[in-house]
Coordinates of C-alpha atoms in Angstrom, one line a residue:
M1 CA -6.8 -20.6 -6.9
Y2 CA -3.1 -19.9 -5.6
Y3 CA -3.6 -17.2 -3.1
K4 CA -6.3 -16.2 -0.8
R5 CA -6.5 -13.9 2.5
T6 CA -8.9 -12.0 4.3
Y7 CA -8.1 -8.4 5.1
R8 CA -9.4 -7.6 8.2
G9 CA -7.6 -4.5 9.0
L10 CA -9.6 -2.1 6.9
D11 CA -11.4 0.6 8.7
A12 CA -15.0 0.0 6.9
D13 CA -16.6 0.2 10.3
T14 CA -18.5 -3.0 9.1
D15 CA -18.8 -6.8 10.0
Y16 CA -17.8 -7.6 6.1
F17 CA -14.1 -7.9 5.2
M18 CA -12.4 -7.8 1.9
V19 CA -11.2 -11.0 0.2
G20 CA -7.9 -10.9 -2.1
A21 CA -7.3 -14.0 -4.3
Q22 CA -4.9 -14.9 -7.0
L23 CA -6.5 -17.0 -9.7
V24 CA -4.8 -18.6 -12.7
Q25 CA -6.8 -19.3 -16.0
L26 CA -6.0 -23.1 -17.3
L27 CA -6.7 -23.4 -21.2
P28 CA -7.2 -26.5 -23.0
E29 CA -4.2 -27.6 -25.1
A30 CA -6.6 -27.3 -28.4
R31 CA -7.2 -23.8 -27.7
N32 CA -3.6 -22.7 -27.1
Q33 CA -2.7 -24.5 -30.2
A34 CA -5.3 -22.5 -32.2
M35 CA -4.4 -19.3 -30.4
E36 CA -0.4 -19.9 -31.3
K37 CA -1.7 -20.5 -35.0
T38 CA -3.5 -17.3 -35.4
R39 CA -0.5 -15.3 -33.9
N40 CA 1.7 -16.8 -36.0
N41 CA -0.5 -16.0 -39.2
R42 CA -0.7 -12.3 -38.3
I43 CA 2.9 -12.1 -37.7
A44 CA 3.6 -13.8 -41.4
R45 CA 1.5 -11.0 -42.6
L46 CA 4.3 -8.3 -41.8
R47 CA 6.4 -9.1 -45.0
T48 CA 8.1 -6.0 -45.6
N49 CA 10.3 -3.8 -43.4
E50 CA 8.0 -0.7 -43.8
E51 CA 4.9 -2.8 -42.5
K52 CA 6.9 -4.2 -39.6
V53 CA 8.1 -0.4 -38.8
E54 CA 4.7 0.9 -39.1
Y55 CA 3.2 -1.8 -37.0
E56 CA 5.7 -1.3 -34.2
R57 CA 5.2 2.3 -34.1
N58 CA 1.2 1.8 -33.7
L59 CA 1.9 -0.8 -31.1
R60 CA 4.0 1.4 -29.2
G61 CA 1.7 4.4 -29.3
K62 CA -0.9 2.3 -28.1
L63 CA 0.9 1.2 -24.8
E64 CA 2.2 4.4 -24.4
A65 CA -1.2 5.7 -24.4
I66 CA -2.3 2.9 -22.0
T67 CA 0.4 3.3 -19.5
K68 CA -0.1 7.1 -19.3
K69 CA -3.8 6.9 -18.7
C70 CA -3.1 4.0 -15.7
N71 CA -0.8 6.1 -14.4
K72 CA -2.6 9.0 -14.1
E73 CA -3.1 10.2 -10.7
T74 CA -6.8 11.0 -9.7
K75 CA -7.0 14.1 -7.5
K76 CA -9.2 13.6 -4.4
E77 CA -11.4 16.5 -3.7
K78 CA -10.1 18.0 -0.1
K79 CA -13.0 18.1 2.4
E80 CA -12.8 21.4 4.2
W81 CA -14.8 20.0 7.1
F82 CA -12.1 17.3 7.7
D83 CA -9.5 18.5 10.0
E84 CA -6.9 17.4 12.2
E85 CA -9.0 16.7 15.1
C86 CA -11.1 14.4 13.0
K87 CA -8.2 12.6 11.7
R88 CA -7.1 11.8 15.2
E89 CA -10.6 10.7 16.3
L90 CA -10.5 8.2 13.3
Q91 CA -7.0 6.9 14.2
S92 CA -8.2 6.4 17.5
R93 CA -11.4 3.9 16.4
K94 CA -9.2 2.6 14.0
K95 CA -6.7 1.6 17.0
L96 CA -9.6 0.4 19.1
R97 CA -11.3 -1.8 16.3
L98 CA -7.9 -3.5 15.4
K99 CA -7.6 -4.1 19.4
I100 CA -11.2 -5.7 19.3
L101 CA -9.9 -8.3 16.3
Q102 CA -6.8 -9.2 18.2
E103 CA -8.2 -9.7 21.8
G104 CA -12.1 -9.4 21.9
M105 CA -12.5 -8.7 25.1
E106 CA -15.9 -7.2 26.6
E107 CA -13.8 -3.8 27.8
A108 CA -12.3 -3.1 24.4
K109 CA -15.7 -3.6 22.6
N110 CA -17.0 -0.9 25.0
K111 CA -14.4 1.5 24.5
F112 CA -14.8 1.0 20.6
E113 CA -18.7 1.6 20.7
E114 CA -17.8 4.9 23.0
Q115 CA -15.1 5.9 20.5
R116 CA -17.0 5.2 17.4
R117 CA -20.4 7.3 18.7
K118 CA -18.0 10.2 19.7
T119 CA -16.3 10.1 16.1
K120 CA -19.4 10.0 14.5
M121 CA -21.1 12.9 16.2
M122 CA -18.0 14.9 15.5
L123 CA -18.0 14.2 11.9
R124 CA -21.5 15.3 11.8
N125 CA -21.1 18.5 13.6
N126 CA -18.4 19.5 11.5
K127 CA -20.5 18.9 8.2
I128 CA -23.3 20.5 9.9
K129 CA -21.0 23.5 10.7
H130 CA -19.5 23.7 7.4
Y131 CA -22.7 23.7 5.6
E132 CA -24.0 26.5 7.7
K133 CA -21.0 28.4 6.7
E134 CA -21.4 27.8 2.9
Q135 CA -24.8 29.1 3.4
Y136 CA -24.1 32.3 5.2
N137 CA -21.4 33.1 3.0
K138 CA -23.9 32.5 -0.4
N139 CA -26.2 34.9 1.3
R140 CA -23.5 37.5 1.6
R141 CA -22.7 37.3 -1.8
D142 CA -26.5 37.4 -3.1
Y143 CA -26.7 40.2 -1.0
R144 CA -23.8 42.1 -2.4
N145 CA -24.7 41.2 -5.9
N146 CA -28.1 42.8 -5.5
D147 CA -29.6 39.3 -6.1
I148 CA -32.4 40.0 -3.7
R149 CA -34.7 36.8 -4.5
N150 CA -32.1 34.3 -3.8
F151 CA -31.1 36.0 -0.9
Y152 CA -34.6 36.2 0.9
Q153 CA -35.1 32.6 -0.5
G154 CA -31.7 31.4 1.6
V155 CA -32.5 33.6 4.6
K156 CA -36.0 32.1 4.6
N157 CA -34.5 28.4 4.3
E158 CA -32.3 29.2 7.2
R159 CA -35.1 30.4 9.6
K160 CA -37.2 27.3 8.9
G161 CA -34.7 25.0 9.3
Y162 CA -34.8 21.1 8.2
Q163 CA -38.3 20.2 7.3
P164 CA -39.0 17.0 6.6
K165 CA -41.2 16.3 3.5
P166 CA -44.5 14.6 3.6
V167 CA -44.8 11.4 2.5
F168 CA -48.2 9.5 1.9
Y169 CA -49.1 6.0 1.4
K170 CA -51.8 3.7 0.6
D171 CA -53.7 1.2 2.6
K172 CA -54.9 -2.5 1.2
D173 CA -57.9 -0.5 0.1
G174 CA -56.1 1.9 -1.7
K175 CA -56.7 5.0 0.1
I176 CA -54.6 7.7 1.0
I177 CA -52.8 7.4 4.5
A178 CA -50.5 10.1 6.3
A179 CA -50.7 9.9 9.9
D180 CA -47.9 8.4 11.5
D181 CA -49.2 5.8 13.5
E182 CA -51.5 4.5 10.4
V183 CA -48.6 4.5 8.3
L184 CA -46.5 2.3 11.0
E185 CA -49.4 0.0 10.9
R186 CA -49.1 -0.3 7.3
W187 CA -45.4 -1.0 7.1
K188 CA -45.8 -3.4 10.0
G189 CA -48.4 -5.6 8.1
Y190 CA -46.8 -5.2 5.0
F191 CA -43.6 -7.1 6.5
K192 CA -45.8 -9.4 8.6
Q193 CA -47.4 -10.8 5.5
L194 CA -43.8 -10.7 3.3
L195 CA -41.8 -12.6 5.9
N196 CA -44.4 -15.2 6.5
G197 CA -45.9 -15.6 3.1
D198 CA -44.8 -18.0 0.1
E199 CA -44.3 -15.3 -2.6
I200 CA -40.8 -14.2 -1.5
N201 CA -38.0 -13.5 -4.1
Q202 CA -35.2 -14.3 -1.9
A203 CA -34.4 -18.2 -1.8
Y204 CA -33.3 -17.5 2.2
D205 CA -36.8 -16.8 3.1
K206 CA -38.5 -19.6 1.3
V207 CA -37.6 -22.1 3.9
Q208 CA -39.8 -23.8 6.2
R209 CA -38.5 -24.1 9.7
R210 CA -39.9 -27.4 10.5
E211 CA -38.3 -28.7 7.2
L212 CA -35.0 -27.1 8.1
Y213 CA -35.1 -29.2 11.6
K214 CA -35.9 -32.3 9.5
I215 CA -32.9 -31.9 7.4
L216 CA -30.5 -31.4 10.3
D217 CA -31.5 -34.3 11.4
E218 CA -30.9 -36.2 8.4
L219 CA -27.5 -35.0 8.1
I220 CA -26.3 -36.1 11.2
I221 CA -25.7 -32.2 12.7
S222 CA -24.6 -32.5 16.4
K223 CA -27.6 -32.4 18.9
K224 CA -25.9 -29.3 20.3
L225 CA -26.0 -27.3 17.3
R226 CA -29.5 -28.5 16.5
R227 CA -30.5 -27.0 19.7
M228 CA -29.1 -23.8 19.6
I229 CA -30.4 -23.8 16.1
R230 CA -34.1 -24.2 17.3
L231 CA -33.6 -21.8 20.3
T232 CA -32.2 -19.0 17.8
L233 CA -35.3 -19.4 15.3
Q234 CA -37.8 -20.0 18.0
K235 CA -40.3 -17.1 18.5
T236 CA -38.5 -14.7 16.1
Q237 CA -39.8 -11.1 16.7
N238 CA -39.5 -8.2 14.7
R239 CA -40.2 -4.4 14.8
V240 CA -40.6 -1.6 11.7
K241 CA -38.8 1.4 12.5
L242 CA -39.9 4.4 10.6
N243 CA -39.1 8.0 11.2
N244 CA -37.4 7.2 14.6
Q245 CA -40.8 5.4 15.8
M246 CA -40.9 1.6 16.4
S247 CA -44.0 -0.4 15.9
E248 CA -45.4 -3.1 17.8
E249 CA -43.9 -6.8 17.5
F250 CA -44.8 -9.5 15.3
E251 CA -43.4 -13.1 15.0
V252 CA -41.5 -14.2 11.9
R253 CA -42.5 -18.4 11.6
N254 CA -40.7 -19.5 8.5
G255 CA -37.2 -18.8 6.9
V256 CA -33.9 -17.5 8.0
R257 CA -32.6 -14.0 7.7
Q258 CA -29.9 -13.3 5.2
G259 CA -27.0 -12.4 7.1
G260 CA -28.3 -13.4 10.3
P261 CA -26.6 -15.7 12.8
V262 CA -28.0 -19.0 11.5
S263 CA -28.1 -17.9 7.8
S264 CA -25.6 -20.3 6.9
V265 CA -28.1 -23.3 7.6
F266 CA -29.8 -22.7 4.2
S267 CA -26.5 -24.2 2.7
L268 CA -27.5 -27.3 4.2
V269 CA -30.9 -26.8 2.7
L270 CA -29.5 -26.5 -0.6
E271 CA -27.1 -29.5 -0.1
K272 CA -30.0 -31.8 0.5
V273 CA -31.9 -30.9 -2.4
I274 CA -29.1 -31.4 -4.7
R275 CA -28.4 -34.6 -3.3
D276 CA -31.8 -35.6 -3.6
A277 CA -32.1 -34.5 -7.0
E278 CA -29.1 -36.6 -7.7
I279 CA -27.2 -33.7 -9.6
N280 CA -23.6 -34.1 -10.4
R281 CA -21.5 -32.0 -7.7
S282 CA -18.1 -33.3 -9.0
G283 CA -15.8 -33.6 -12.0
L284 CA -15.5 -31.3 -15.1
L285 CA -18.5 -30.9 -17.5
Y286 CA -15.8 -32.6 -20.0
Y287 CA -16.8 -35.9 -19.1
K288 CA -20.3 -35.1 -17.7
R289 CA -23.7 -34.2 -19.3
H290 CA -24.1 -31.4 -16.6
Q291 CA -22.4 -29.9 -13.7
C292 CA -23.7 -27.6 -10.5
L293 CA -21.7 -25.0 -8.6
A294 CA -23.1 -23.6 -5.5
F295 CA -22.0 -20.6 -3.3
A296 CA -24.1 -19.7 -0.2
D297 CA -27.9 -19.3 -2.2
D298 CA -26.2 -19.0 -5.7
L299 CA -26.6 -21.7 -7.9
V300 CA -25.2 -22.5 -11.0
I301 CA -25.9 -25.4 -13.5
L302 CA -24.0 -26.1 -16.6
A303 CA -25.4 -28.4 -19.3
R304 CA -24.5 -29.8 -22.7
N305 CA -27.9 -29.0 -24.2
K306 CA -31.1 -27.5 -23.4
K307 CA -32.8 -30.7 -22.9
E308 CA -30.4 -31.9 -20.1
L309 CA -30.8 -28.2 -18.5
K310 CA -34.5 -28.9 -18.6
E311 CA -34.4 -32.2 -16.6
V312 CA -32.0 -30.9 -14.1
I313 CA -34.6 -27.9 -13.7
K314 CA -37.5 -30.3 -13.2
R315 CA -35.4 -32.5 -10.9
L316 CA -34.6 -29.6 -8.6
E317 CA -38.0 -28.2 -8.4
E318 CA -39.5 -31.5 -7.6
Q319 CA -36.9 -31.7 -4.5
S320 CA -37.4 -28.2 -3.4
R321 CA -41.3 -28.8 -3.3
T322 CA -40.7 -31.9 -1.3
T323 CA -38.5 -30.0 1.3
E324 CA -40.6 -26.8 0.9
A325 CA -37.8 -24.7 0.2
S326 CA -37.7 -22.9 -3.0
V327 CA -34.6 -23.1 -5.1
L328 CA -35.4 -21.7 -8.4
T329 CA -36.5 -18.2 -8.1
K330 CA -38.4 -16.5 -11.6
K331 CA -36.8 -12.9 -11.0
K332 CA -33.1 -13.9 -9.8
A333 CA -32.7 -16.8 -12.4
K334 CA -30.8 -16.1 -15.4
Y335 CA -30.1 -18.2 -18.5
M336 CA -27.1 -17.8 -21.1
E337 CA -26.1 -20.0 -24.1
W338 CA -23.0 -20.7 -25.5
T339 CA -23.2 -20.7 -29.0
E340 CA -21.9 -18.8 -32.4
Q341 CA -24.9 -17.3 -33.1
E342 CA -25.2 -13.3 -32.2
Y343 CA -27.0 -12.6 -28.9
Q344 CA -30.7 -11.4 -29.2
E345 CA -32.3 -9.6 -26.4
G346 CA -35.7 -10.3 -25.2
R347 CA -35.6 -14.1 -25.4
F348 CA -36.5 -16.3 -22.7
F349 CA -35.8 -20.3 -21.9
K350 CA -39.1 -21.7 -20.9
V351 CA -39.5 -24.7 -18.7
E352 CA -42.7 -26.7 -17.5
T353 CA -42.1 -28.8 -14.6
N354 CA -43.9 -32.5 -14.0
T355 CA -46.0 -30.5 -11.5
G356 CA -47.2 -28.1 -14.2
R357 CA -45.4 -24.9 -12.6
K358 CA -43.9 -23.0 -15.6
Y359 CA -40.8 -21.0 -15.4
E360 CA -39.4 -18.3 -18.1
F361 CA -35.7 -17.4 -17.3
K362 CA -34.6 -14.5 -19.1
E363 CA -31.6 -14.9 -21.8
V364 CA -28.5 -13.0 -20.9
E365 CA -25.4 -12.0 -22.5
Q366 CA -23.5 -12.5 -19.3
F367 CA -23.7 -12.7 -15.6
I368 CA -21.6 -12.4 -12.6
F369 CA -21.2 -15.5 -10.3
Y370 CA -19.2 -15.0 -7.0
I371 CA -17.3 -11.7 -8.4
Q372 CA -16.5 -13.3 -11.6
Y373 CA -17.8 -12.5 -15.0
I374 CA -19.2 -15.4 -17.2
C375 CA -19.8 -15.2 -20.8
P376 CA -19.2 -16.9 -24.2
K377 CA -17.3 -14.1 -25.7
F378 CA -13.5 -13.4 -25.3
D379 CA -13.3 -10.1 -23.6
P380 CA -9.6 -9.1 -22.2
H381 CA -11.6 -7.2 -19.7
H382 CA -13.3 -10.4 -18.3
W383 CA -10.1 -12.0 -19.0
D384 CA -8.4 -10.3 -16.2
L385 CA -11.2 -10.7 -13.9
G386 CA -10.5 -14.8 -14.0
N387 CA -13.2 -15.6 -16.2
G388 CA -12.6 -19.7 -16.0
A389 CA -16.0 -20.7 -17.5
I390 CA -16.2 -21.7 -21.1
F391 CA -20.2 -23.2 -20.8
G392 CA -23.4 -21.4 -20.7
G393 CA -25.2 -21.9 -17.4
L394 CA -28.0 -21.0 -15.4

């Protein structure tokens, strides 16, 4: 990686920032020689001048078609409701947001929030006015065209206004419920059981907090940070919002919320599990039997054969059980094999751990790890995206 930059000036109105990076693909020398030999063999086939001219003509035509397609300008649909006043309000919001990023003062934040609400309300009102105008014009056209059925239907919809569709739910016993208080209580019970239960798909949620505190002590994290993390996770209260109604609070005793203020501590839990499982985290796969790559809660295991991969998975599962933090999730984990055989859909990679737990990982043809495609076959599209992996993984 030669270049990396975080673009903070984008008016995305969110806490996420776009990251730009420049990656360079390094190929083994043996592969370079093989590609050069293949290229020379293709050139040697053009023996006569007629073949060379025909090849140049076809190549030039393909390049011109690609260039024309890339340079084709896409016309943006003009939004009639977006006027100059909306544009000025958006510019004001963008300037205040940049001021927050530069100064970070409380006064600037308050001004930005006020401008944000004002801009949102203006855009919303303009959209509503434009929609009402379009509906009015449509009703006039239907009346003039003697389309009485659509005309009366449009007038009826305008008089009724917005009517929320009734939504029905089922309780634990399978009975239909429709009352707002019953539905809200049902969702409260669902999330309370989900966030405090054991069968959770996301690895972030599968961290027992008492084990998390032990791991922070073992990794010699400063006492101040440990106290702040404990205070942040202590007596965590949640509520469910449905149709502008709030449920009563319920406590969450396990896990850390993904995207929350202390969600990054899961990386420390993952580090502890990988260390105790004695999984290789350095060097290259050229000189090792396996290699582990990790980012946030995503884990990639590269192995030379299936036997070694199974052994690594068993060690990971054993250590994750010890720390009560699930690293392997059946629904999220995938398996890919680097082989000369054609990919067949519907195959699974099965592993049975020492504790008797069985895992079935679905085999895929390719997958994405941290915005990069990883696949066993050469593809120019994936090449441009910076595909730096040449082995299959989990």
